[in-house]
PDB file of C-alpha atoms in Angstrom:
ATOM      1  CA  UNK N 166     153.801  99.107 143.161  1.00 45.00           C
ATOM      2  CA  UNK N 167     150.329  99.165 141.356  1.00 49.00           C
ATOM      3  CA  UNK N 168     147.472 101.756 142.702  1.00 54.00           C
ATOM      4  CA  UNK N 169     144.551 100.572 142.087  1.00 56.00           C
ATOM      5  CA  UNK N 170     142.657 104.043 139.869  1.00 57.00           C
ATOM      6  CA  UNK N 171     139.278 103.766 141.027  1.00 63.00           C
ATOM      7  CA  UNK N 172     136.946 103.922 143.824  1.00 63.00           C
ATOM      8  CA  UNK N 173     135.145 101.158 143.951  1.00 77.00           C
ATOM      9  CA  UNK N 174     131.372 101.573 145.759  1.00 87.00           C
ATOM     10  CA  UNK N 175     131.692 100.061 149.021  1.00 92.00           C
ATOM     11  CA  UNK N 176     127.845  98.796 148.802  1.00 95.00           C
ATOM     12  CA  UNK N 177     129.106  96.805 145.841  1.00 95.00           C
ATOM     13  CA  UNK N 178     131.806  95.477 147.810  1.00 94.00           C
ATOM     14  CA  UNK N 179     129.730  94.676 150.121  1.00 95.00           C
ATOM     15  CA  UNK N 180     126.850  93.001 148.082  1.00 96.00           C
ATOM     16  CA  UNK N 181     129.882  91.237 146.492  1.00 96.00           C
ATOM     17  CA  UNK N 182     131.204  89.686 149.710  1.00 96.00           C
ATOM     18  CA  UNK N 183     127.692  89.009 150.525  1.00 95.00           C
ATOM     19  CA  UNK N 184     127.390  86.569 147.675  1.00 96.00           C
ATOM     20  CA  UNK N 185     130.897  85.043 148.060  1.00 96.00           C
ATOM     21  CA  UNK N 186     129.931  83.890 151.778  1.00 96.00           C
ATOM     22  CA  UNK N 187     126.248  82.759 150.674  1.00 94.00           C
ATOM     23  CA  UNK N 188     125.312  85.084 154.399  1.00 93.00           C
ATOM     24  CA  UNK N 189     123.284  86.226 154.349  1.00 94.00           C
ATOM     25  CA  UNK N 190     121.971  84.367 151.573  1.00 95.00           C
ATOM     26  CA  UNK N 191     118.915  86.814 150.329  1.00 96.00           C
ATOM     27  CA  UNK N 192     121.619  89.150 148.880  1.00 97.00           C
ATOM     28  CA  UNK N 193     122.818  86.239 146.661  1.00 97.00           C
ATOM     29  CA  UNK N 194     118.695  85.278 146.021  1.00 97.00           C
ATOM     30  CA  UNK N 195     118.009  89.299 144.545  1.00 97.00           C
ATOM     31  CA  UNK N 196     120.762  88.906 142.654  1.00 97.00           C
ATOM     32  CA  UNK N 197     120.185  85.808 140.703  1.00 97.00           C
ATOM     33  CA  UNK N 198     116.610  86.692 140.264  1.00 97.00           C
ATOM     34  CA  UNK N 199     117.247  90.276 139.519  1.00 97.00           C
ATOM     35  CA  UNK N 200     119.664  89.103 136.887  1.00 97.00           C
ATOM     36  CA  UNK N 201     116.794  86.058 135.612  1.00 96.00           C
ATOM     37  CA  UNK N 202     114.562  89.374 135.167  1.00 95.00           C
ATOM     38  CA  UNK N 203     116.878  90.623 132.524  1.00 96.00           C
ATOM     39  CA  UNK N 204     119.182  92.506 134.803  1.00 96.00           C
ATOM     40  CA  UNK N 205     122.690  92.240 134.000  1.00 96.00           C
ATOM     41  CA  UNK N 206     124.922  91.274 137.089  1.00 96.00           C
ATOM     42  CA  UNK N 207     126.030  94.552 137.718  1.00 95.00           C
ATOM     43  CA  UNK N 208     122.988  96.419 137.280  1.00 95.00           C
ATOM     44  CA  UNK N 209     121.783  93.613 139.665  1.00 97.00           C
ATOM     45  CA  UNK N 210     124.342  94.530 142.313  1.00 96.00           C
ATOM     46  CA  UNK N 211     124.205  97.973 142.000  1.00 95.00           C
ATOM     47  CA  UNK N 212     120.257  97.600 142.926  1.00 96.00           C
ATOM     48  CA  UNK N 213     120.734  95.443 145.590  1.00 97.00           C
ATOM     49  CA  UNK N 214     123.810  97.899 147.086  1.00 96.00           C
ATOM     50  CA  UNK N 215     120.875  99.929 147.323  1.00 96.00           C
ATOM     51  CA  UNK N 216     119.302  97.727 149.652  1.00 97.00           C
ATOM     52  CA  UNK N 217     122.412  97.181 151.267  1.00 96.00           C
ATOM     53  CA  UNK N 218     122.604 101.653 151.955  1.00 96.00           C
ATOM     54  CA  UNK N 219     119.367 102.341 152.899  1.00 96.00           C
ATOM     55  CA  UNK N 220     119.130  99.357 155.706  1.00 95.00           C
ATOM     56  CA  UNK N 221     123.165 100.913 156.734  1.00 94.00           C
ATOM     57  CA  UNK N 222     122.248 103.926 156.759  1.00 95.00           C
ATOM     58  CA  UNK N 223     118.860 102.982 159.368  1.00 95.00           C
ATOM     59  CA  UNK N 224     121.224 101.320 161.309  1.00 95.00           C
ATOM     60  CA  UNK N 225     123.940 103.646 161.958  1.00 95.00           C
ATOM     61  CA  UNK N 226     120.663 106.638 162.095  1.00 95.00           C
ATOM     62  CA  UNK N 227     118.919 104.653 165.243  1.00 95.00           C
ATOM     63  CA  UNK N 228     122.379 103.517 167.104  1.00 95.00           C
ATOM     64  CA  UNK N 229     120.882  99.725 166.235  1.00 95.00           C
ATOM     65  CA  UNK N 230     121.933  96.180 164.274  1.00 94.00           C
ATOM     66  CA  UNK N 231     121.865  95.144 160.873  1.00 91.00           C
ATOM     67  CA  UNK N 232     118.254  93.827 160.613  1.00 94.00           C
ATOM     68  CA  UNK N 233     118.452  91.222 158.070  1.00 93.00           C
ATOM     69  CA  UNK N 234     114.619  90.282 158.417  1.00 95.00           C
ATOM     70  CA  UNK N 235     114.121  93.873 157.636  1.00 96.00           C
ATOM     71  CA  UNK N 236     116.911  93.663 154.838  1.00 96.00           C
ATOM     72  CA  UNK N 237     115.240  90.785 153.289  1.00 96.00           C
ATOM     73  CA  UNK N 238     111.935  92.119 153.115  1.00 97.00           C
ATOM     74  CA  UNK N 239     113.311  95.347 151.497  1.00 97.00           C
ATOM     75  CA  UNK N 240     115.113  93.195 148.510  1.00 97.00           C
ATOM     76  CA  UNK N 241     111.726  91.114 148.041  1.00 97.00           C
ATOM     77  CA  UNK N 242     109.798  94.700 147.567  1.00 97.00           C
ATOM     78  CA  UNK N 243     112.780  95.410 145.724  1.00 96.00           C
ATOM     79  CA  UNK N 244     112.199  92.041 143.312  1.00 96.00           C
ATOM     80  CA  UNK N 245     108.292  93.026 143.096  1.00 96.00           C
ATOM     81  CA  UNK N 246     109.128  95.835 141.575  1.00 93.00           C
ATOM     82  CA  UNK N 247     110.703  94.456 138.515  1.00 89.00           C
ATOM     83  CA  UNK N 248     109.134  93.056 135.447  1.00 77.00           C
TER      84      UNK N 248
END
């Protein structure tokens, strides 16, 4: 039986799931934009994963649903800080 020896960052997995499903579309757009600005695909996913992590932590702390509008705004802010 093969076993996976590495543990994958769950937030990266969320980003990859978002990109694969196209929902929300802001995730793929952010990854693509960051790659277009010179980041590797892995770096772009890691940056977007930090936004996912922050939104999920706020969601859990506040006991609310995931806020897609807030998430999209945070992605735009992230993109704006990239050269």
